[in-house]
PDB file of C-alpha atoms and ligand atoms in Angstrom:
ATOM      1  CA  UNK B 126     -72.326 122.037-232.573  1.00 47.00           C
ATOM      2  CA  UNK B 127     -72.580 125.827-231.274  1.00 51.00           C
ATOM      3  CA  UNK B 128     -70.978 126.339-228.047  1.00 53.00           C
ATOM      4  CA  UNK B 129     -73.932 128.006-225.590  1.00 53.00           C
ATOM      5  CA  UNK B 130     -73.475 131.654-225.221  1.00 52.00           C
ATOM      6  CA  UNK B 131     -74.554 133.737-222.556  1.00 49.00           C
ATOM      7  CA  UNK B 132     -76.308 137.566-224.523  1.00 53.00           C
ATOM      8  CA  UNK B 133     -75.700 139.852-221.419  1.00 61.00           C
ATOM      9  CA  UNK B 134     -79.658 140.155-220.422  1.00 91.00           C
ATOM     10  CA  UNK B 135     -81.083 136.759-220.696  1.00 96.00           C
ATOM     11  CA  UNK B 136     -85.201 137.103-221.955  1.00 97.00           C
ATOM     12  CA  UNK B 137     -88.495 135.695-219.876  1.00 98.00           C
ATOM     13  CA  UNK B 138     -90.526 135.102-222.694  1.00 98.00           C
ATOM     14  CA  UNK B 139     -94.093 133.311-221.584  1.00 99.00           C
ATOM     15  CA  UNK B 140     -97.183 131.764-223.632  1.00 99.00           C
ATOM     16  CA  UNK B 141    -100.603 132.220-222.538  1.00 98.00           C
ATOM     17  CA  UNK B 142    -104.370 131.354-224.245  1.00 98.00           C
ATOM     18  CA  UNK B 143    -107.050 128.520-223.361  1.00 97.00           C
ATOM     19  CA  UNK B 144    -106.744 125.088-223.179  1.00 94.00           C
ATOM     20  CA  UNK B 145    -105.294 123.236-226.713  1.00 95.00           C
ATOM     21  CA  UNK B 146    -104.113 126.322-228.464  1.00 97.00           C
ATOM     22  CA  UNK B 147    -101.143 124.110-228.559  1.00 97.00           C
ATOM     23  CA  UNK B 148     -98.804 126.897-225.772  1.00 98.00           C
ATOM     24  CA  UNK B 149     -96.843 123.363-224.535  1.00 98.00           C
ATOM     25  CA  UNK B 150     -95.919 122.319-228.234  1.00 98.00           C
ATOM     26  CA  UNK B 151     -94.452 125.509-228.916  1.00 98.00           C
ATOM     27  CA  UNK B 152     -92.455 126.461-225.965  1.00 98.00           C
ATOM     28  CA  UNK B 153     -90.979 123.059-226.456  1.00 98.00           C
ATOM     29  CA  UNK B 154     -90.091 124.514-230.308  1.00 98.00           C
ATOM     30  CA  UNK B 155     -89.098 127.834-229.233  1.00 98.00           C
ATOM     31  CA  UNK B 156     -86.398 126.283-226.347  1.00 98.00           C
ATOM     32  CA  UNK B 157     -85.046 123.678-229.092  1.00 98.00           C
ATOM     33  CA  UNK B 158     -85.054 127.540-231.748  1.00 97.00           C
ATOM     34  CA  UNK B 159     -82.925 128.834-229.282  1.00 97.00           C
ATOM     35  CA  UNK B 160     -80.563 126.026-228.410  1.00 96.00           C
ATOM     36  CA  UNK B 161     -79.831 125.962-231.927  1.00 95.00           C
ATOM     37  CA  UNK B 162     -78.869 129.677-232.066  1.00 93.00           C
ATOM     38  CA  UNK B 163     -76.673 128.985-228.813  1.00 93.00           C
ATOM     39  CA  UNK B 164     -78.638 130.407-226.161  1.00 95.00           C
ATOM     40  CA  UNK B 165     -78.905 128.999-223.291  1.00 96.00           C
ATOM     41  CA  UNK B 166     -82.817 128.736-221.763  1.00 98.00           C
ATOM     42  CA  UNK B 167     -84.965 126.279-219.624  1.00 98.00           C
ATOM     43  CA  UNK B 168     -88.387 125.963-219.707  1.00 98.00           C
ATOM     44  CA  UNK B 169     -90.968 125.789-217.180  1.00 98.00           C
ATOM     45  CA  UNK B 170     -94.796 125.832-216.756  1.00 98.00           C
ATOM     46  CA  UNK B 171     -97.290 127.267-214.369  1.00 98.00           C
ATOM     47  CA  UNK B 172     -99.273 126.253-211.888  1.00 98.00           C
ATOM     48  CA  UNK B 173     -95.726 124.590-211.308  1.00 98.00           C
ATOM     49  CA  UNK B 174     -92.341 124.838-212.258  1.00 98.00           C
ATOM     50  CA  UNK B 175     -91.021 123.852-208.474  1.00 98.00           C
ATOM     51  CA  UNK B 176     -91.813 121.137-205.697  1.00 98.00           C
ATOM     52  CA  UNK B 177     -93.889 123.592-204.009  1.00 98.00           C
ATOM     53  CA  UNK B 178     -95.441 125.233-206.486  1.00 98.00           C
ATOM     54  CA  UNK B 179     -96.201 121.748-208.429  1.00 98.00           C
ATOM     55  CA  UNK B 180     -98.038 120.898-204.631  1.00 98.00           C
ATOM     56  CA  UNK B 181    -100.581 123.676-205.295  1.00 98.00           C
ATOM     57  CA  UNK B 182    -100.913 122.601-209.254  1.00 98.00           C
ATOM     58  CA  UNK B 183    -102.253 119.437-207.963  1.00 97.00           C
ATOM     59  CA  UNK B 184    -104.044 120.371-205.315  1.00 97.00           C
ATOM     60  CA  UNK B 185    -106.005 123.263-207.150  1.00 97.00           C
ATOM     61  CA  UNK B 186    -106.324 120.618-210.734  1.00 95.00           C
ATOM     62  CA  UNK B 187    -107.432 117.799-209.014  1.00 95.00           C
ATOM     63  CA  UNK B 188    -110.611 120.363-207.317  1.00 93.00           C
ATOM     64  CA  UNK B 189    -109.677 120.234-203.918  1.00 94.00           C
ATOM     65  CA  UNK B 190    -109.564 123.829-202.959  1.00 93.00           C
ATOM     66  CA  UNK B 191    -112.624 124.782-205.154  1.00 91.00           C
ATOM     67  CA  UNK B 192    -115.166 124.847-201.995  1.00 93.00           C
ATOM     68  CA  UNK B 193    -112.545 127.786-201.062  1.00 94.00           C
ATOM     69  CA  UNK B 194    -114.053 129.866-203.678  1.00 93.00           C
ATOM     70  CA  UNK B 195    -112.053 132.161-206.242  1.00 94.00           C
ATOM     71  CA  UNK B 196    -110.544 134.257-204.180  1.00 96.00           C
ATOM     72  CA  UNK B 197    -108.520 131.564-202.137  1.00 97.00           C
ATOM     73  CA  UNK B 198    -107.809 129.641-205.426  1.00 97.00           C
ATOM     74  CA  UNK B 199    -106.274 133.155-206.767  1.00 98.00           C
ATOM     75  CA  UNK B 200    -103.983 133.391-203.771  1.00 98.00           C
ATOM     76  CA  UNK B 201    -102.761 130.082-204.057  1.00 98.00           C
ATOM     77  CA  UNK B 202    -102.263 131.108-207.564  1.00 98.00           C
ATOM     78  CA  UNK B 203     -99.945 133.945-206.359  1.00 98.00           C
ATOM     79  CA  UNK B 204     -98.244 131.742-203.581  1.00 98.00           C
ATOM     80  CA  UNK B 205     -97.002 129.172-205.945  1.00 98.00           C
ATOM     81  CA  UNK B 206     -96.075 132.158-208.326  1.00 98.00           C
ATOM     82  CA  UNK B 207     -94.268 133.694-205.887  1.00 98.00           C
ATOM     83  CA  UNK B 208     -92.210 130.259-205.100  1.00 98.00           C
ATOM     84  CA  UNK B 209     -91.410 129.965-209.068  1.00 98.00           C
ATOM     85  CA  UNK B 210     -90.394 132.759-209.635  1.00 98.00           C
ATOM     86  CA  UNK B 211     -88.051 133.371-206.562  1.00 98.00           C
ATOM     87  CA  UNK B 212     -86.976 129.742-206.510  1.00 98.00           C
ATOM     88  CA  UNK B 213     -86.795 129.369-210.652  1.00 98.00           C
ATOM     89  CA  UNK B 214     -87.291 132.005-212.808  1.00 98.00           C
ATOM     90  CA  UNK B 215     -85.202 135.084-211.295  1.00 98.00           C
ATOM     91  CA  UNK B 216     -82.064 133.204-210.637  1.00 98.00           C
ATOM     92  CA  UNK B 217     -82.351 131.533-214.372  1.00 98.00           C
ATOM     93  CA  UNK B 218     -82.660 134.940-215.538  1.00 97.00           C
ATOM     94  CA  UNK B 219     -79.534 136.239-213.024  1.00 97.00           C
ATOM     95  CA  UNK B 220     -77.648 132.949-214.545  1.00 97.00           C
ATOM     96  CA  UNK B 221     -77.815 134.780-218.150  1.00 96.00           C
ATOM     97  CA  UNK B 222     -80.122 132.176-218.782  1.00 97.00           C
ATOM     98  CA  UNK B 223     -83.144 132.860-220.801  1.00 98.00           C
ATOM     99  CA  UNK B 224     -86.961 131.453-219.262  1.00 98.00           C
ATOM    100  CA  UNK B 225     -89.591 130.450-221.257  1.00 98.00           C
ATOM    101  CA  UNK B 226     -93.086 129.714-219.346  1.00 99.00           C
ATOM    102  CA  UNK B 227     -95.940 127.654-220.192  1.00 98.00           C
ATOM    103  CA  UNK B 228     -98.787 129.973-218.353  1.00 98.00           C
ATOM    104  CA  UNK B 229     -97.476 132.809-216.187  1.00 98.00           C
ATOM    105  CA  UNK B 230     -99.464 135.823-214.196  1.00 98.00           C
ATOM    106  CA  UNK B 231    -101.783 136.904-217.370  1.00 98.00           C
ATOM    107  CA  UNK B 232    -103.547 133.417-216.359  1.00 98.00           C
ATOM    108  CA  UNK B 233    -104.851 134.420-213.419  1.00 98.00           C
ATOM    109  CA  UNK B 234    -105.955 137.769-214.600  1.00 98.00           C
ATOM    110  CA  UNK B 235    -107.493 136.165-217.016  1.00 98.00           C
ATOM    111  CA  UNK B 236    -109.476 132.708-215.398  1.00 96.00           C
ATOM    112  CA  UNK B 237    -109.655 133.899-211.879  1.00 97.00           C
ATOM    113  CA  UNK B 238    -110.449 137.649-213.267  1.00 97.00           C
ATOM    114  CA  UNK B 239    -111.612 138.338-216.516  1.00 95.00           C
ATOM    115  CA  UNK B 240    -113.633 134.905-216.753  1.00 92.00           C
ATOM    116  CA  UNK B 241    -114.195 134.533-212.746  1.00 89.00           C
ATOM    117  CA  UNK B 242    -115.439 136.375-210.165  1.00 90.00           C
ATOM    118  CA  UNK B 243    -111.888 137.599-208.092  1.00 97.00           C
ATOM    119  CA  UNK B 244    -112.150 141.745-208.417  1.00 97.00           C
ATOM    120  CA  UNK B 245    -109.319 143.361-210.434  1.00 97.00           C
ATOM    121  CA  UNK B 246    -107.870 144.914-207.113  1.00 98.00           C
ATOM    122  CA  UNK B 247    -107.134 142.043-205.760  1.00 98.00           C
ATOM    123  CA  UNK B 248    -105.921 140.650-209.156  1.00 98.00           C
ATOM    124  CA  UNK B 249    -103.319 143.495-209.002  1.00 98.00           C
ATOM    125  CA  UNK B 250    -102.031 143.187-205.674  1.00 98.00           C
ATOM    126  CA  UNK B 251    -101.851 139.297-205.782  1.00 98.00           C
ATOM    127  CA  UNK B 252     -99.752 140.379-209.129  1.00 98.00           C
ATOM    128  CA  UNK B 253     -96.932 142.729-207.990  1.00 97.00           C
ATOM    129  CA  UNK B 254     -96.698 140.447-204.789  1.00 97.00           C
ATOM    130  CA  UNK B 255     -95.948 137.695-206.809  1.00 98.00           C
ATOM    131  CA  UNK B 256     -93.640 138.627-209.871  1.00 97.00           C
ATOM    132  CA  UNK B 257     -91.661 140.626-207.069  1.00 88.00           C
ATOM    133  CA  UNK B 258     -90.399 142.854-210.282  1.00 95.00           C
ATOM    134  CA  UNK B 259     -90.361 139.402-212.585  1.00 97.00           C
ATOM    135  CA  UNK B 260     -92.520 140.666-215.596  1.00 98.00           C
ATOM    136  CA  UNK B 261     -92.194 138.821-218.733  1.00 98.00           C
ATOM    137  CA  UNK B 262     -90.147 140.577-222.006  1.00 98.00           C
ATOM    138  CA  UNK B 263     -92.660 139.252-224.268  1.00 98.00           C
ATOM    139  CA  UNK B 264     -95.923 137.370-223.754  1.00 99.00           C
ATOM    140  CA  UNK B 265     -97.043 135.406-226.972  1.00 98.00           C
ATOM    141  CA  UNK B 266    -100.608 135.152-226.909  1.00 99.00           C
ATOM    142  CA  UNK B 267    -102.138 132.101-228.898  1.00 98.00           C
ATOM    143  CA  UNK B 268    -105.499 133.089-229.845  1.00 98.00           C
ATOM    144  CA  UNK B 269    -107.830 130.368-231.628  1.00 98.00           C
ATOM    145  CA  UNK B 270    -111.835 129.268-231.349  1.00 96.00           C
ATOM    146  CA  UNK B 271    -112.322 127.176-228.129  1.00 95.00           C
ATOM    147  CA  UNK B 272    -114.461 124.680-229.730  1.00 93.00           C
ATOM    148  CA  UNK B 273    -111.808 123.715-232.516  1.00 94.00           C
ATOM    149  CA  UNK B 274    -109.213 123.972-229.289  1.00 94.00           C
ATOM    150  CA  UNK B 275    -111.109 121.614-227.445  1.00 90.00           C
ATOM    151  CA  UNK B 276    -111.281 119.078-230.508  1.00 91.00           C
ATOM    152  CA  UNK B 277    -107.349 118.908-230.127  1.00 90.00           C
ATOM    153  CA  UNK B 278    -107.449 118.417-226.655  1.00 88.00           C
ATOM    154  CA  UNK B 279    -110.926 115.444-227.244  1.00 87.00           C
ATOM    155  CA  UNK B 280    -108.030 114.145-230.018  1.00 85.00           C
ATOM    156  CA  UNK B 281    -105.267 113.956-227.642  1.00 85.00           C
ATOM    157  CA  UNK B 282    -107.228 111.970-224.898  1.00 81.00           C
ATOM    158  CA  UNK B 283    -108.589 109.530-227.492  1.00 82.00           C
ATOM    159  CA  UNK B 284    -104.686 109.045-228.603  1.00 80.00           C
ATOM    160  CA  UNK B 285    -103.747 108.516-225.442  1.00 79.00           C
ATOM    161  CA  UNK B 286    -106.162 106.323-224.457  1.00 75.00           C
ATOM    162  CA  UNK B 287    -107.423 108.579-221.865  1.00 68.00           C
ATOM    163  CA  UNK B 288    -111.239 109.089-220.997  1.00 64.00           C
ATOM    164  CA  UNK B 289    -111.646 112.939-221.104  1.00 59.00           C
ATOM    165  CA  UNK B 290    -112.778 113.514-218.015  1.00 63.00           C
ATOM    166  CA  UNK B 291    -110.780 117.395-218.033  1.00 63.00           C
ATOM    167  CA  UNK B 292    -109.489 119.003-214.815  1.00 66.00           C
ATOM    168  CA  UNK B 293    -111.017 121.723-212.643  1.00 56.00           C
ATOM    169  CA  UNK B 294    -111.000 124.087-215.657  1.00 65.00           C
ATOM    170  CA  UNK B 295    -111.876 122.097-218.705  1.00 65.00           C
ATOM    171  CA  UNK B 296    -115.307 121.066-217.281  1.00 65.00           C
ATOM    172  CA  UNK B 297    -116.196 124.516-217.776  1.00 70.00           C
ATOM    173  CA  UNK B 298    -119.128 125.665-220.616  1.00 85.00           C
ATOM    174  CA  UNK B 299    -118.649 126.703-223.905  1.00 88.00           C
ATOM    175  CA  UNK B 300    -119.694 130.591-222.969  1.00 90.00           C
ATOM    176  CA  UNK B 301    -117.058 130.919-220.041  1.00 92.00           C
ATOM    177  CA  UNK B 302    -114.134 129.665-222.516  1.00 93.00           C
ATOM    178  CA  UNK B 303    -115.449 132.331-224.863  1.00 94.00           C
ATOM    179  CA  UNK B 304    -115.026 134.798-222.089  1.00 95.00           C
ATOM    180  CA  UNK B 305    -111.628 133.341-221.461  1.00 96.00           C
ATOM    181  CA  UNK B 306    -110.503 133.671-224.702  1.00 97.00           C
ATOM    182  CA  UNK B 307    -111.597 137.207-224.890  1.00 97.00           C
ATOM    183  CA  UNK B 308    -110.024 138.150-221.629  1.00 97.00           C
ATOM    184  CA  UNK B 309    -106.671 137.090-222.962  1.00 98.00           C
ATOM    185  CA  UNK B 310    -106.959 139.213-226.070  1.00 98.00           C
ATOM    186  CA  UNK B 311    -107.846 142.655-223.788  1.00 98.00           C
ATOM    187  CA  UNK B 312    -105.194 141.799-221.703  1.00 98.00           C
ATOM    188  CA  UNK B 313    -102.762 141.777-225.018  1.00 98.00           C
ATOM    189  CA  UNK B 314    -104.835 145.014-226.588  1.00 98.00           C
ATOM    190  CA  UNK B 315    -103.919 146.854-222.438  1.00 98.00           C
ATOM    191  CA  UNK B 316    -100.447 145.732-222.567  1.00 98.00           C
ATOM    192  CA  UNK B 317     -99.120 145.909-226.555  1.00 98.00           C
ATOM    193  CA  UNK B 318     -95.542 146.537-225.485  1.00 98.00           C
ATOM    194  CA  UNK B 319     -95.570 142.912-224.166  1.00 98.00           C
ATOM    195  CA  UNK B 320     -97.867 140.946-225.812  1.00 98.00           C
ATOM    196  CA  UNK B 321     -97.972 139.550-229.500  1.00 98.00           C
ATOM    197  CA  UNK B 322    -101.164 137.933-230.424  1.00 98.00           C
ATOM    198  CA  UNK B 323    -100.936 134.674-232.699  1.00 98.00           C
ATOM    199  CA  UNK B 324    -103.416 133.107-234.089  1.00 98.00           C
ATOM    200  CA  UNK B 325    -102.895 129.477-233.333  1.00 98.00           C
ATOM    201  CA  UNK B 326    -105.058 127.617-235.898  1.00 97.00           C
ATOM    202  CA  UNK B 327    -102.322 127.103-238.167  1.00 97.00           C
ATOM    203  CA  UNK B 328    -100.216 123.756-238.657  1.00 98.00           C
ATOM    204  CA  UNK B 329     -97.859 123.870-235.777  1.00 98.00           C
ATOM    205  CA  UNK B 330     -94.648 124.270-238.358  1.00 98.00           C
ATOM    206  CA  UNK B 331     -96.367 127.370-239.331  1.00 98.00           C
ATOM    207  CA  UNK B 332     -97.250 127.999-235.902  1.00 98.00           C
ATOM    208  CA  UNK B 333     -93.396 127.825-234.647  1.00 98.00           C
ATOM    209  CA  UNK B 334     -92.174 130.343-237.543  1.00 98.00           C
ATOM    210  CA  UNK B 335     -94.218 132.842-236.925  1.00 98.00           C
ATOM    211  CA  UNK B 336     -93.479 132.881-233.339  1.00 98.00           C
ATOM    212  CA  UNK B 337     -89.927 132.414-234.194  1.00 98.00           C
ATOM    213  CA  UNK B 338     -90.412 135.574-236.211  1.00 98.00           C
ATOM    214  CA  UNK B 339     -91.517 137.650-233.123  1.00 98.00           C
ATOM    215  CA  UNK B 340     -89.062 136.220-230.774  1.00 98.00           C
ATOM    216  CA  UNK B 341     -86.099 137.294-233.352  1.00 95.00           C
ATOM    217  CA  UNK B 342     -87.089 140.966-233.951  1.00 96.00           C
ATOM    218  CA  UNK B 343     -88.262 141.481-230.739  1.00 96.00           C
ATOM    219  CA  UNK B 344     -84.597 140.210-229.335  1.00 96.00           C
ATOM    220  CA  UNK B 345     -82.799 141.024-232.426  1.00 91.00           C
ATOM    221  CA  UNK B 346     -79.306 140.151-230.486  1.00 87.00           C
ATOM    222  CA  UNK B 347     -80.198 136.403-231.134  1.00 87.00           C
ATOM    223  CA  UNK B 348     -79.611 136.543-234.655  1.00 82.00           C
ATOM    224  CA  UNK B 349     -75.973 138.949-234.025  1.00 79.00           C
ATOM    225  CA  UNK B 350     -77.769 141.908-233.908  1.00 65.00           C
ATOM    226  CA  UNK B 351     -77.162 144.899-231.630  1.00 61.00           C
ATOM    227  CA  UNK B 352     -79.410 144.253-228.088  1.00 57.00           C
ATOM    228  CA  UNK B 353     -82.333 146.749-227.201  1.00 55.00           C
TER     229      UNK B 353
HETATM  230  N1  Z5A C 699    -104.797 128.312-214.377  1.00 59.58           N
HETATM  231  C1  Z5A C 699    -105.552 129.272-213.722  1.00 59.58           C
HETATM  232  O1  Z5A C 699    -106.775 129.146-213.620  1.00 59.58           O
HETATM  233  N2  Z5A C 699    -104.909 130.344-213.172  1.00 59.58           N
HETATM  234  C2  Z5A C 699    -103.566 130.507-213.246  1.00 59.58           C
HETATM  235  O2  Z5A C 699    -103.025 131.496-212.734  1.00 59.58           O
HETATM  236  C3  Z5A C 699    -102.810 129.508-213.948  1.00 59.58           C
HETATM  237  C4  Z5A C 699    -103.459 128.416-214.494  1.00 59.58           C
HETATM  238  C5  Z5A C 699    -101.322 129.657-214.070  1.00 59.58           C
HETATM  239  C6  Z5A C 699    -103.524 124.475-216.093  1.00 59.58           C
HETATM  240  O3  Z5A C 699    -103.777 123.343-216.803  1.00 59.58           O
HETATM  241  C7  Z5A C 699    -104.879 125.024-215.739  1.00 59.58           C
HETATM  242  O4  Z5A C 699    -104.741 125.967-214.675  1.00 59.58           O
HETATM  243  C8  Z5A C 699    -105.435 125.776-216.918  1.00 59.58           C
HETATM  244  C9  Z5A C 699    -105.568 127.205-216.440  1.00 59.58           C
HETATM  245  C10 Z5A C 699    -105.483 127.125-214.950  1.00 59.58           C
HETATM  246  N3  Z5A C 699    -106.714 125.354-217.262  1.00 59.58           N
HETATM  247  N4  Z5A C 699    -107.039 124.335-217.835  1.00 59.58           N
HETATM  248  N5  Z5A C 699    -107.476 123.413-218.272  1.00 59.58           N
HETATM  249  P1  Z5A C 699    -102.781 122.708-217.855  1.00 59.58           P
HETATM  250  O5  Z5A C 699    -101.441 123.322-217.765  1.00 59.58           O
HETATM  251  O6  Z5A C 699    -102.849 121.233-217.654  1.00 59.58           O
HETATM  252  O7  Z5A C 699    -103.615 123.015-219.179  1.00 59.58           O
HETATM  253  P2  Z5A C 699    -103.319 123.954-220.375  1.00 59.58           P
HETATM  254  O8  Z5A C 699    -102.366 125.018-219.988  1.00 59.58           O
HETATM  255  O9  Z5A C 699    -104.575 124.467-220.926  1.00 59.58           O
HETATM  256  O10 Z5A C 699    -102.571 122.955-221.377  1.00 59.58           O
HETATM  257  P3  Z5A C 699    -103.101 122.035-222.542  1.00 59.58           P
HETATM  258  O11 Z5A C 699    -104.505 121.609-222.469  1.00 59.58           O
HETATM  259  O12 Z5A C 699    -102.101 120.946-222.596  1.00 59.58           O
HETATM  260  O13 Z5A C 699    -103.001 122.958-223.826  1.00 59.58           O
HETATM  261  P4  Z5A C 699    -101.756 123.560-224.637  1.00 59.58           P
HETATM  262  O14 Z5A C 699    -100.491 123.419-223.854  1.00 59.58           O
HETATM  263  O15 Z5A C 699    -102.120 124.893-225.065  1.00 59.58           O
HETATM  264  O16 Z5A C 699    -101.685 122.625-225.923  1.00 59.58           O
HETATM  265  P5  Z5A C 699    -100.656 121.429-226.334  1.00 59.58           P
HETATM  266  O17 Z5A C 699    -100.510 120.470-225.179  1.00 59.58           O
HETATM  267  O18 Z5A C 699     -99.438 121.968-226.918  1.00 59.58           O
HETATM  268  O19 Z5A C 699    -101.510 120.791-227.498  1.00 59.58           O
HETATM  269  C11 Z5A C 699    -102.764 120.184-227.253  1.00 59.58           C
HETATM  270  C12 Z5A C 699    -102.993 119.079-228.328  1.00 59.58           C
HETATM  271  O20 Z5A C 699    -103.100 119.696-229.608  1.00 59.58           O
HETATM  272  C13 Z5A C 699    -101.854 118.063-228.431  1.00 59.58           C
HETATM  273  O21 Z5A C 699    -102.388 116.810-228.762  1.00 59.58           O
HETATM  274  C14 Z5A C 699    -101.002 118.602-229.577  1.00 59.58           C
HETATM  275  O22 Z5A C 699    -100.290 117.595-230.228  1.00 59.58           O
HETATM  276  C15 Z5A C 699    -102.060 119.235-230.470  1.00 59.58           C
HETATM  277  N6  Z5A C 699    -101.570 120.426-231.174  1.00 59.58           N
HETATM  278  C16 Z5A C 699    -100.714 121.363-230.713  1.00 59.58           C
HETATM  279  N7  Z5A C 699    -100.502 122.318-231.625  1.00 59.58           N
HETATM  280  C17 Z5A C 699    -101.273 121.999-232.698  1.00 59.58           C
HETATM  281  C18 Z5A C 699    -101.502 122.611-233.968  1.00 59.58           C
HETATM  282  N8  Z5A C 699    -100.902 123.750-234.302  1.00 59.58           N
HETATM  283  N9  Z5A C 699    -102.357 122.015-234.801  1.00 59.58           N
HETATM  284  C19 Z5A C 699    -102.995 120.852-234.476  1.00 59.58           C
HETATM  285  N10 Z5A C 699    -102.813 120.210-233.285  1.00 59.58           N
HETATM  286  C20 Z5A C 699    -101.965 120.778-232.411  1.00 59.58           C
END
C-alpha cells in the first residue's frame, strides 16, 4: 500500500447543491480517490463537523430555532461555522492535511439568502466572520432537477424503513427548491474560479469520475505534477 504523503499546501475542497444530489456519496468517493493516491484528507460535513457545531445542526434540523426567524437561524449558521472551521478545518489544513466538506458557507448564501429572506449584507458579513480567511480551493457544485432529487431521497427512506417525514428544510415546496437550485448555480456563474458545476443525474460511478477529473487538473500535483 502507498505510504500517505503530505503535497506542501493541503486542498479544502467542498460540495454543495439541494437535498439528494447525492454530495455525501461522493465526498465519501473523493476521500477513498485520494487515499489511494496517498494523500492524506478527512472529511467533514456542515451544519456539523464538531461537538459544538453538531449542537446547532440539531437544534436548527429538528425546528427549534425556526420561531427565531432567518436571520437568527443564519447566525447560528455562522457560529457553528466559525467553531468548524477554527476547531477542524484550519488546523487539518495547517496539518498538510487536505478537507473535504459536505455543505460549507455557499449553503447559507444560498437557503438563508438566495432562497430565504436574510439580505445579502448580512450574508456577507456573517461570511468573512466565519471562514476567518478559510475559503474553499474548489467548490463542486452538483446540479440536478429537485423533483428527480427528491425521488432518491423518497427511495432512501423507503430502504431504510424510515417514514419521510424530512427535516426543517425538506418540508419545503417544490418552487422554493427550484429557487434553491438556481441560487447555487449563480453563486458558481459569480465565483467561476472556485466553483465547477456537475450535473449530478448520472450513475454515481460516472458521477465520481468526472469529479475525479476536476479534482486532478485543478490540483494537478496529485497525479506528480508540478503544484499551482
Ligand atoms: N443548511 C442551511 O440551510 N444553511 C447552511 O448554511 C447549511 C445547511 C450548512 C442539512 O441537511 C440541511 O441544512 C440542508 C441545508 C441546510 N437541508 N436539507 N434538507 P442534511 O445534511 O441532512 O441534508 P443534505 O445536505 O441535503 O443531504 P442529503 O439529503 O443526504 O443529500 P446528499 O448528501 O446530497 O445525497 P446522498 O446522501 O449522497 O444521496 C441521497 C440518496 O441518493 C442515497 O440513497 C444515495 O444512495 C442515492 N444516490 C446518491 N448518488 C446517486 C446517484 N448518482 N444516482 C442515484 N442515486 C444516488
Amino acid at each position: 500500500m502507498l505510504e500517505a504523503i503530505k503535497v506542501s499546501r493541503a486542498r479544502f475542497i467542498t460540495f454543495e447543491g439541494g437535498e439528494g444530489v447525492g454530495k455525501s456519496t461522493q465526498v465519501k468517493r473523493l476521500l477513498q480517490n485520494l487515499q489511494r493516491n496517498a494523500i492524506e484528507a478527512v472529511c467533514t460535513r456542515e451544519p456539523g463537523g464538531t461537538p459544538k457545531a453538531e449542537a446547532v445542526r440539531s437544534f436548527i434540523l429538528q425546528g427549534r430555532s425556526e420561531s427565531w426567524g432567518a436571520e437568527a437561524e443564519a447566525v447560528l449558521f455562522a457560529a457553528a461555522r466559525l467553531d468548524h472551521v477554527t476547531q477542524l478545518i484550519a488546523p487539518n489544513l495547517r496539518n498538510g492535511i487536505w478537507v473535504l466538506s459536505d455543505r460549507f458557507h455557499d449553503s447559507t448564501r444560498a437557503y438563508q439568502g438566495l432562497a430565504g429572506s436574510v439580505n445579502e449584507r448580512l450574508i456577507d458579513t456573517l461570511e468573512s466572520l466565519a471562514l476567518d480567511g478559510h475559503a474553499p480551493d474548489l467548490t463542486i457544485v452538483l446540479d440536478m432537477d429537485p423533483v428527480a432529487a427528491f425521488k432518491r431521497v423518497a427511495y432512501r427512506a423507503i430502504e431504510d424503513g424510515l417514514a419521510l417525514t424530512g427535516d426543517r428544510f425538506e418540508k419545503e415546496e417544490l418552487k422554493w427548491h427550484i429557487r434553491l437550485r438556481d441560487g447555487f448555480l449563480a453563486i458558481a456563474r459569480d465565483n467561476p474560479g472556485r466553483c465547477v458545476v456537475i450535473s449530478a443525474a448520472q450513475h454515481e460511478d460516472a458521477l465520481e469520475a468526472a469529479i475525479w477529473l476536476v479534482v486532478s487538473e485543478r490540483f494537478p500535483e496529485l497525479l506528480g505534477g508540478s503544484q499551482a
